[in-house]
Tab-separated table of C-alpha atoms in Angstrom:
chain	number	residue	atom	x	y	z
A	22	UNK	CA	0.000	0.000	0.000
A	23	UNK	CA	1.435	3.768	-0.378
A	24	UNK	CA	-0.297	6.936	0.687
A	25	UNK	CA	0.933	10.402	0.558
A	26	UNK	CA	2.955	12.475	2.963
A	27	UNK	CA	-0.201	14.611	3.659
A	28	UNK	CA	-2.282	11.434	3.971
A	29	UNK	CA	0.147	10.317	6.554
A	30	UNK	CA	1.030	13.624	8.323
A	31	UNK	CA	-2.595	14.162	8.741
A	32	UNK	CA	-2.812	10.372	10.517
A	33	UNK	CA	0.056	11.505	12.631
A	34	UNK	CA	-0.687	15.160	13.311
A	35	UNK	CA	2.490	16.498	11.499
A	36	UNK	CA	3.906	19.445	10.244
A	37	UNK	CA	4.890	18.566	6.732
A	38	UNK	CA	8.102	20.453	5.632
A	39	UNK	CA	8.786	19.284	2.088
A	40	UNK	CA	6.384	17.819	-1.229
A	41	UNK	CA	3.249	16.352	0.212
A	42	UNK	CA	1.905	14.648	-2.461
A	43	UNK	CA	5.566	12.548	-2.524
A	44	UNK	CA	4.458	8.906	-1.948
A	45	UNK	CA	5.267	6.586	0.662
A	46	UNK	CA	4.910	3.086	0.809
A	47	UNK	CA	7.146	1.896	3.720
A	48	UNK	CA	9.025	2.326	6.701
A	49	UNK	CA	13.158	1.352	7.526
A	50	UNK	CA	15.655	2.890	9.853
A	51	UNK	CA	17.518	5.950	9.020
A	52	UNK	CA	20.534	4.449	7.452
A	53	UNK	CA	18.463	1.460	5.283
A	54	UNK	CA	15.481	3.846	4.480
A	55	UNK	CA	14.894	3.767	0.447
A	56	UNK	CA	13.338	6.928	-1.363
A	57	UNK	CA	10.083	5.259	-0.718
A	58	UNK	CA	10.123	5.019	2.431
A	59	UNK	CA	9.400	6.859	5.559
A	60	UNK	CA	11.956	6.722	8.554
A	61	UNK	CA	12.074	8.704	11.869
A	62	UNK	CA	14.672	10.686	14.581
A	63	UNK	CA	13.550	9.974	17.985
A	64	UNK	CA	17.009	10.188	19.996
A	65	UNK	CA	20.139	12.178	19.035
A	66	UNK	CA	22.532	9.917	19.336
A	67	UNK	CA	21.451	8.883	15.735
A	68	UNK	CA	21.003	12.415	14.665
A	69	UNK	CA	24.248	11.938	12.643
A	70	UNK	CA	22.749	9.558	10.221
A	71	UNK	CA	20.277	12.924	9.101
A	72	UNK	CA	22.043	14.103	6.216
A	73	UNK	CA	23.189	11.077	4.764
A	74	UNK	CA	19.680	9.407	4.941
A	75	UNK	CA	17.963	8.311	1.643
A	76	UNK	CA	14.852	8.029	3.647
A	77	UNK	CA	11.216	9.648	1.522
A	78	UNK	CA	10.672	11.232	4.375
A	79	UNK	CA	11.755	12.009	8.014
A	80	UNK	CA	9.642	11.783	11.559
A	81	UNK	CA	11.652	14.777	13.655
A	82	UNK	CA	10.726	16.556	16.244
A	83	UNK	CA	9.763	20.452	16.134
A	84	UNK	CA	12.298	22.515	14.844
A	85	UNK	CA	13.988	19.654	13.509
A	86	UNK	CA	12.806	19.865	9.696
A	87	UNK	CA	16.053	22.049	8.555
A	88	UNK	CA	18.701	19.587	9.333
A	89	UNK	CA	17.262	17.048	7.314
A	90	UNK	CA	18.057	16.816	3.392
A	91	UNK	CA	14.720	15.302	2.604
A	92	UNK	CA	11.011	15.655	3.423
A	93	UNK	CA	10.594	16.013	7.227
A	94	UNK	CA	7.215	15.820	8.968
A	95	UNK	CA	7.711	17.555	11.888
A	96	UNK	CA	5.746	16.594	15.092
A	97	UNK	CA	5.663	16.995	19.333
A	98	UNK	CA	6.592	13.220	20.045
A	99	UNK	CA	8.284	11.132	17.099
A	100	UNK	CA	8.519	7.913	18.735
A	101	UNK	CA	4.632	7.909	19.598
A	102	UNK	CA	4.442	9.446	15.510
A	103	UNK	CA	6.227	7.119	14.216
A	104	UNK	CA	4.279	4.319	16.124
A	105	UNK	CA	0.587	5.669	14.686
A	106	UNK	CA	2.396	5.880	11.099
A	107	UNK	CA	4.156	2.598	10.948
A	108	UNK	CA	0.690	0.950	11.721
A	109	UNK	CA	-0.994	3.352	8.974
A	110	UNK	CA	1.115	2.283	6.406
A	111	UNK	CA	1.922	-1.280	7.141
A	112	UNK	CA	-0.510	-3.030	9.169
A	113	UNK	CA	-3.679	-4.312	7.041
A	114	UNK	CA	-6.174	-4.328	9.697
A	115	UNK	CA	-8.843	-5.600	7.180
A	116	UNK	CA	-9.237	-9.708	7.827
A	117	UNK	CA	-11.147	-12.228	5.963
A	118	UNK	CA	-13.597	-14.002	7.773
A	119	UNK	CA	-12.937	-17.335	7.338
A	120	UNK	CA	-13.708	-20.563	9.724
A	121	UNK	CA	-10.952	-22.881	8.795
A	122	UNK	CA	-12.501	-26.178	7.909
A	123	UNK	CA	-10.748	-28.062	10.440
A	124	UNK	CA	-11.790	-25.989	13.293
A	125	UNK	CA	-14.183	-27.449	16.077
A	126	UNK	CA	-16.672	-24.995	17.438
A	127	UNK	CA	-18.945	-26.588	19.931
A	128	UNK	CA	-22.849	-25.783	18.886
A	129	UNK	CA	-23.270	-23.329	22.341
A	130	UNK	CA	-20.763	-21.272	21.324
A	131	UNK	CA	-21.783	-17.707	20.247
A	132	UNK	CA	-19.958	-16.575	17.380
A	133	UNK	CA	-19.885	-12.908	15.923
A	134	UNK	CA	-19.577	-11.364	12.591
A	135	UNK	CA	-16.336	-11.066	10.467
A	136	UNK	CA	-14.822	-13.735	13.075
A	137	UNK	CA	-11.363	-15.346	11.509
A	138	UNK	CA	-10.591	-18.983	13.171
A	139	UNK	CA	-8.004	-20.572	11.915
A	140	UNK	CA	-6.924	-24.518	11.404
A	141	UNK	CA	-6.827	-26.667	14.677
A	142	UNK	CA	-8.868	-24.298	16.854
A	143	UNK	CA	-10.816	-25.921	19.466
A	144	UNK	CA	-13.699	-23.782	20.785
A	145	UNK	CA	-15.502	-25.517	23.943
A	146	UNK	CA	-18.848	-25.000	25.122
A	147	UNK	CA	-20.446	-21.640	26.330
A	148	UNK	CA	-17.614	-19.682	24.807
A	149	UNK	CA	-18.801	-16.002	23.339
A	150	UNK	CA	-16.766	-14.558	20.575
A	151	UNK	CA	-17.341	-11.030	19.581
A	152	UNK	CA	-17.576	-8.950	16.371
A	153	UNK	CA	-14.098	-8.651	14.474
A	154	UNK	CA	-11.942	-11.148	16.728
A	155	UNK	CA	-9.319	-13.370	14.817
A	156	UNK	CA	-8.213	-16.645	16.260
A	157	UNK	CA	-4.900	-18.663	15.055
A	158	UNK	CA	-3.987	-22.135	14.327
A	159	UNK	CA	-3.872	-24.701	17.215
A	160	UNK	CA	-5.589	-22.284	19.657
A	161	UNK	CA	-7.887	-23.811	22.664
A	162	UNK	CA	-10.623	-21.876	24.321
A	163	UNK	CA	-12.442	-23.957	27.105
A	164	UNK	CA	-15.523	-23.430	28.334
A	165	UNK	CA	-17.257	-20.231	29.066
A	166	UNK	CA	-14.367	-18.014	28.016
A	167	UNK	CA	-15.543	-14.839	26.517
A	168	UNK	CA	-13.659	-12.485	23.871
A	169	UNK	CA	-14.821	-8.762	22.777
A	170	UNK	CA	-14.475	-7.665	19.625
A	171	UNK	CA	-11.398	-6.663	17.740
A	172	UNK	CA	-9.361	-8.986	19.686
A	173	UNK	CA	-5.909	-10.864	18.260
A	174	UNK	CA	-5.450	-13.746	19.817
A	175	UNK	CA	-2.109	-15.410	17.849
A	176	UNK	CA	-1.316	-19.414	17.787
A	177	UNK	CA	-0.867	-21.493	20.007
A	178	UNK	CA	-2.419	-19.838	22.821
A	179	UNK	CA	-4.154	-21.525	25.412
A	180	UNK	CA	-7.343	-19.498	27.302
A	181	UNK	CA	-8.521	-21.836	30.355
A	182	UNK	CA	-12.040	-21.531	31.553
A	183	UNK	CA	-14.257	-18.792	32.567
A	184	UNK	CA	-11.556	-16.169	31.431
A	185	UNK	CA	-12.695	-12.689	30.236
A	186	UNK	CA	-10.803	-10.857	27.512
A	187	UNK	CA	-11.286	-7.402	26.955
A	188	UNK	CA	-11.689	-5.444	23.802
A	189	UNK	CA	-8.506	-4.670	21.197
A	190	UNK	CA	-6.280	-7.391	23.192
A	191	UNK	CA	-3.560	-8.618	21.164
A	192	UNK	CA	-2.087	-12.250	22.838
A	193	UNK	CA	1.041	-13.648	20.877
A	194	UNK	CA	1.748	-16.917	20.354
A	195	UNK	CA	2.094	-19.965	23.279
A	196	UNK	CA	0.635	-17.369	25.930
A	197	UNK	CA	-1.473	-19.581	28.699
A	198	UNK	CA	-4.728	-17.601	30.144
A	199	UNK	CA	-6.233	-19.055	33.522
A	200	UNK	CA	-4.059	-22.182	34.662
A	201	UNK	CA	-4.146	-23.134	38.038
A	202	UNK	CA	-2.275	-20.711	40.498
A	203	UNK	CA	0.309	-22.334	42.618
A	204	UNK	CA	-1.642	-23.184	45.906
A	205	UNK	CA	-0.688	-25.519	48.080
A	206	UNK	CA	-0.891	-26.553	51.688
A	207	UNK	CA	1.245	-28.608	54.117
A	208	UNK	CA	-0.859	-31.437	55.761
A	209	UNK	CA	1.870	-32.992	57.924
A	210	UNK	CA	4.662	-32.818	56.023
A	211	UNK	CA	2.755	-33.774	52.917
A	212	UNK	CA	1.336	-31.031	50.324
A	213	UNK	CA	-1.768	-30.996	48.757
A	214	UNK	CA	-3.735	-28.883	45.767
A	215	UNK	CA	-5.901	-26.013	47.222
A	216	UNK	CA	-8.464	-25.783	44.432
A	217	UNK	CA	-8.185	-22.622	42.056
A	218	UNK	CA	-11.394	-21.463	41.690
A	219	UNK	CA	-11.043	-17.921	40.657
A	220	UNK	CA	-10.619	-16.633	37.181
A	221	UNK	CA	-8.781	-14.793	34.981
A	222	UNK	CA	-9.929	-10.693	33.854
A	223	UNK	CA	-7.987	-9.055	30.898
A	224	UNK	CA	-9.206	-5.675	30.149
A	225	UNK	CA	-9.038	-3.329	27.128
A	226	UNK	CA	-5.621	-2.542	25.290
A	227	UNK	CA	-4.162	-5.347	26.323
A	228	UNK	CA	-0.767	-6.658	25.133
A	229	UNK	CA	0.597	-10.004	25.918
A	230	UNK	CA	4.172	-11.212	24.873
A	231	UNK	CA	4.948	-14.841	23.625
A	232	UNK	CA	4.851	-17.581	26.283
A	233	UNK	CA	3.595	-15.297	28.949
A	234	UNK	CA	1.590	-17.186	31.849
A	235	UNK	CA	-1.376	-15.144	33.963
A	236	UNK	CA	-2.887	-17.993	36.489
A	237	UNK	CA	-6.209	-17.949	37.730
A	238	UNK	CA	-6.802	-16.536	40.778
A	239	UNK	CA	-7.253	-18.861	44.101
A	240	UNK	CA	-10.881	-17.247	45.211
A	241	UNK	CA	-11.020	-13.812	43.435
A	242	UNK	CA	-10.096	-13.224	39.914
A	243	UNK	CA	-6.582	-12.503	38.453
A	244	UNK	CA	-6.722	-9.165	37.063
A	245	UNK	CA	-5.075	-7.321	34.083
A	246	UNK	CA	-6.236	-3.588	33.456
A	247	UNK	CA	-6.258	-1.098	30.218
A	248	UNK	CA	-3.597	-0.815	28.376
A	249	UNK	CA	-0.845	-2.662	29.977
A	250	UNK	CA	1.858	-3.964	28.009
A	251	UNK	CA	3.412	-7.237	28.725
A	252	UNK	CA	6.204	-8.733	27.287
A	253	UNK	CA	7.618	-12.370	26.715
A	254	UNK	CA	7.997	-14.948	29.260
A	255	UNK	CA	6.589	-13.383	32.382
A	256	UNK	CA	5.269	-15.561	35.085
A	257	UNK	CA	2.430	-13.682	36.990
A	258	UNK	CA	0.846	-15.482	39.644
A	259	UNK	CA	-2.549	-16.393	41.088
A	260	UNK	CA	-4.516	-13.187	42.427
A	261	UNK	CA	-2.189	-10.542	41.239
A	262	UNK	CA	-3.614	-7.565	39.616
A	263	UNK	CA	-1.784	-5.157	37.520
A	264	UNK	CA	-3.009	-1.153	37.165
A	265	UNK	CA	-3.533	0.856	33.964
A	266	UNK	CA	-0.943	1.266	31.766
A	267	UNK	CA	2.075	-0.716	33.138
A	268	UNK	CA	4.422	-2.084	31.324
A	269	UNK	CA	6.354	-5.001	32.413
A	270	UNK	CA	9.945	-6.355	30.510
A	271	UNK	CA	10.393	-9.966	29.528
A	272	UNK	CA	11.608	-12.971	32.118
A	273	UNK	CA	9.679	-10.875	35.313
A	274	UNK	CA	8.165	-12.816	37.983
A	275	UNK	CA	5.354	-11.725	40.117
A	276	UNK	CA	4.786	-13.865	43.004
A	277	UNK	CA	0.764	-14.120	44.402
A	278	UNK	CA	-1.734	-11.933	45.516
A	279	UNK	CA	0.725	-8.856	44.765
A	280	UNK	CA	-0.705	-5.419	43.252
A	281	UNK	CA	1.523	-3.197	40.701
A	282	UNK	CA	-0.321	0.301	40.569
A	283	UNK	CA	-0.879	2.198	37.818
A	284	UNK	CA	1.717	3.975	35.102
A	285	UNK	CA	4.572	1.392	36.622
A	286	UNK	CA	7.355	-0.006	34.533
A	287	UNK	CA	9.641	-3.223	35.581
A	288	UNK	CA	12.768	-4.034	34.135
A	289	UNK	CA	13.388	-7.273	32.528
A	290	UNK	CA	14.540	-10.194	34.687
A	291	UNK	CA	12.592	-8.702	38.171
A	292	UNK	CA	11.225	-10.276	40.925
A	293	UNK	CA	8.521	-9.154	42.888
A	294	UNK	CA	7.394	-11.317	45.709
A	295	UNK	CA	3.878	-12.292	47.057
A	296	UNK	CA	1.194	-10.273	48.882
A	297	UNK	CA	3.108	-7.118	48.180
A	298	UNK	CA	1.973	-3.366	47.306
A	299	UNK	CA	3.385	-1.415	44.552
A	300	UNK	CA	2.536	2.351	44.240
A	301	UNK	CA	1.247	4.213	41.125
A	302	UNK	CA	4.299	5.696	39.009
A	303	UNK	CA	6.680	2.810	40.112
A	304	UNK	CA	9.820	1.880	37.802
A	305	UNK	CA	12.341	-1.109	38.693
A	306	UNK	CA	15.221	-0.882	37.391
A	307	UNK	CA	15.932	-4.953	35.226
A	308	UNK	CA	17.273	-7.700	37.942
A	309	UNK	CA	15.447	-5.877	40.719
A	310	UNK	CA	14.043	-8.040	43.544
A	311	UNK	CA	11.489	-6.736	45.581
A	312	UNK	CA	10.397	-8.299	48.899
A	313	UNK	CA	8.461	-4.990	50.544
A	314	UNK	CA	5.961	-3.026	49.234
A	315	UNK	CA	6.728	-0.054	48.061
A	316	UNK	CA	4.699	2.921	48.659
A	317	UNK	CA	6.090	6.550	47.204
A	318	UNK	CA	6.123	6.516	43.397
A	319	UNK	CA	10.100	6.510	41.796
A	320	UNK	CA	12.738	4.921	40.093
A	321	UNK	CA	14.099	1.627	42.083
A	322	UNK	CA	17.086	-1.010	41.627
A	323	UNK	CA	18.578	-3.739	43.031
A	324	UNK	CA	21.133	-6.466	41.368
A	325	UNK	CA	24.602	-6.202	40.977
A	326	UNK	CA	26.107	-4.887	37.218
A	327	UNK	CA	28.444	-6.410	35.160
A	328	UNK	CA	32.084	-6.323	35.068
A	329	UNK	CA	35.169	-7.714	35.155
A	330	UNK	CA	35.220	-11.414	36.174
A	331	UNK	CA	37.863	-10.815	37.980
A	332	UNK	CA	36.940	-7.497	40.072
A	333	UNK	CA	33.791	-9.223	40.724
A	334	UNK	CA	34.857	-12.091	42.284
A	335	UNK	CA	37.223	-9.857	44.532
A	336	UNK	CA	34.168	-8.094	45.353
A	337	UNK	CA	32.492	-11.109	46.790
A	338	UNK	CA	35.141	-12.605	48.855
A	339	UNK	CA	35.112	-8.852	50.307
A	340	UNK	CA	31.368	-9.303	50.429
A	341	UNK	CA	31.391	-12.248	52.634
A	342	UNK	CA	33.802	-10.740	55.348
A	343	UNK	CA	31.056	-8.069	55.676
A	344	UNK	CA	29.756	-9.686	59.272
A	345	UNK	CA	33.948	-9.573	60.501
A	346	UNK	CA	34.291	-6.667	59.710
A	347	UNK	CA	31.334	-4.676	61.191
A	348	UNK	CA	32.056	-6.733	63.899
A	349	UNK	CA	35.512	-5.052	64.335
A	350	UNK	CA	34.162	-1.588	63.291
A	351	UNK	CA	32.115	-1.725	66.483
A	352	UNK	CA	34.224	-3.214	68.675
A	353	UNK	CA	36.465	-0.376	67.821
A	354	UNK	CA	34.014	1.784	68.170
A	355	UNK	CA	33.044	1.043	71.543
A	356	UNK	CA	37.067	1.139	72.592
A	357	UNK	CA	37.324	4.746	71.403
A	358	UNK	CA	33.832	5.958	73.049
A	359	UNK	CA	35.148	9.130	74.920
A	360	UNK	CA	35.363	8.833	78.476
A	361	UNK	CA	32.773	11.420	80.170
C-alpha cells in the first residue's frame, strides 16, 4: 500500500516540511530507508545519520525539519508518531472471515460477525466470541471463556475456563490464560492442591508477549487492566492484579496476591514477591528483587552490574567478610567511646 505524505502527516498530526503529495509506501531505519520510504529521529545519538539518509521522508521533532536533506514531517513526540504511522502504512487491519474447515466450534458457542478462526482451533462449550476477533492455528478456548471484539489472539495460545478478555487485546503466540495458580498446603509434612477457583480478567488494550503465563486466581479473579503492556515470558501469579498502563519487561516474575499500581514499569529479569503493594508511578530498574511493598512513586534497583570477572569475584570474597568486619568496626568503636 502507499499513501501520501499529507495522507500520513494528517494520521500523525504532522507538520509537513517538504512535497506532500511525494508517496510513501514503507518504513526502515535511518541508514536502510529507500526513497520510498518513511523513517524517523527519535534520539540524538542517531542524529548523525540525518544528512546522509535516503529516507522519503523524516519523523523529527519540532524545529527539527532544517537539518534534514529530505522531506521532514515535523511533530511533538516522534517515537509515539512514528508508532501511529508505521501501523498506517503497514498493518492491514482488514481480515477475511474465514472458519478454517478443520476448526471445532462446539454448537453453544456464540460466534460474531467477520470472526477469523483458523486450522486446529478448538472452541468448547459456552464460549462467546465477539464482532471482528481473529483466532490462530492450534488455539484452545475452554468453556465459558468470553472475547470482545477486535481482539488478536495469535497461535498457540491456550485461554482456560471462565476467562474474560477485553476489547482490542492482542495475545502472541504460546501465551497460557487461567491455569491453576500455585496453591498448596502442608498437611503434615505432605502437600496438597488447594483448588483454584477464581478466574482470569484481561481488560481493554491489552498486550501479551509470547509464552507469557497469567494464572487464575485462588478465590477472586486474576486481574489485568487497560492498556498494559506485557512482554515475553513473564510468570504472573494467582490473584495478582496489575493497574492501567504498566508495562512489564520480559523474564519478570510476580509472586501471588501482589498489586503493581498504575503507570509502573519493571525491568526485565525482576522479581517481585507475594502479597506485596506497589505504588502508582513505580519503575524497577531490570534484575530488581522486591520483597516490601513499596509505597512513594520513583525509580528503584537492586542487582549487581556487570564487570570484570575478575573485580567481581574480589568483590564477593570482600562481600562475605562483611559480618567480621562490622564486627571489628564496632568493637572499635566502643574502645574509642570518649570517656565522660
Amino acid at each position: 500500500m502507499s499513501f501520501t505524505i499529507a495522507e500520513i502527516a494528517q494520521h500523525i498530526n504532522g507538520k509537513i516540511v517538504g512535497d506532500p503529495n511525494y508517496i510513501i509506501c514503507g518504513v526502515g531505519t535511518l541508514s536502510s530507508a529507500t526513497s520510498t520510504q518513511l523513517s524517523f529521529l527519535s534520539n540524538n545519538k542517531y542524529k548523525k545519520f540525518l544528512s546522509e539518509s535516503k529516507a522519503g521522508v523524516i519523523i523529527v521533532g519540532e524545529g527539527l525539519a532544517n537539518s534534514v536533506n529530505t522531506n521532514a514531517i515535523e511533530v511533538a513526540n516522534p517515537y509515539v508518531a512514528y508508532a501511529k504511522a508505521a501501523t498506517f502504512i503497514c498493518v492491514d487491519e482488514k481480515q477475511l472471515a474465514k472458519i478454517h474447515h478443520t476448526a471445532w466450534i462446539d454448537d453453544s458457542a456464540s460466534i460474531g460477525a467477520n470472526v477469523s478462526i483458523g486450522p486446529n482451533v478448538s472452541i468448547a462449550e459456552n464460549v462467546t466470541i465477539a464482532n471482528n476477533v481473529r483466532i490462530a492455528a492450534g488455539t484452545v478456548i475452554e468453556h465459558d471463556v468470553s472475547i470482545a471484539e477486535s481482539s488478536d489472539v495469535r497461535a498457540n495460545v491456550t485461554i482456560c475456563y471462565g476467562s474474560k478478555i477485553g476489547a482490542h487485546v492482542l495475545i502472541h503466540p504460546g501465551v497460557v490464560i487461567g491455569a491453576d495458580g500455585f496453591g498448596i498446603a502442608n498437611d503434615n509434612g505432605r502437600w496438597i492442591k488447594v483448588p483454584q477457583l477464581g478466574s482470569v480478567v484481561i481488560s481493554d488494550y491489552v498486550e501479551i508477549g509470547a509464552n507469557t503465563t497469567i494464572d487464575r486466581g485462588a478465590i477472586d479473579d486474576t486481574f489485568i487492566a487497560e492498556g498494559v503492556k506485557l512482554d515475553n515470558q513473564i510468570q504472573i501469579a494467582h490473584n495478582v492484579k496489575i493497574g492501567k498502563h504498566t508495562v512489564i519487561a520480559g523474564c519478570v516474575g510476580i509472586a501471588g496476591s501482589t498489586t503493581i499500581g498504575e503507570n509502573c514499569a519493571v525491568g526485565g529479569g525482576s522479581g517481585v514477591a507475594g502479597h506485596l503493594d506497589i505504588a502508582d508511578g513505580v519503575q524497577l530498574m531490570g534484575m530488581s528483587m522486591v520483597t516490601k511493598s513499596i509505597r512513594t512513586s520513583g525509580v528503584y534497583s537492586s542487582g549487581i552490574p556487570s564487570e570484570p570477572s575478575h573485580t567481581w569475584q574480589r568483590n564477593i570474597a570482600r562481600y562475605r567478610q562483611l559480618d567480621k568486619l562490622f564486627d571489628r568496626v564496632k568493637a572499635l568503636e566502643v574502645t574509642e567511646k570518649p570517656q565522660s
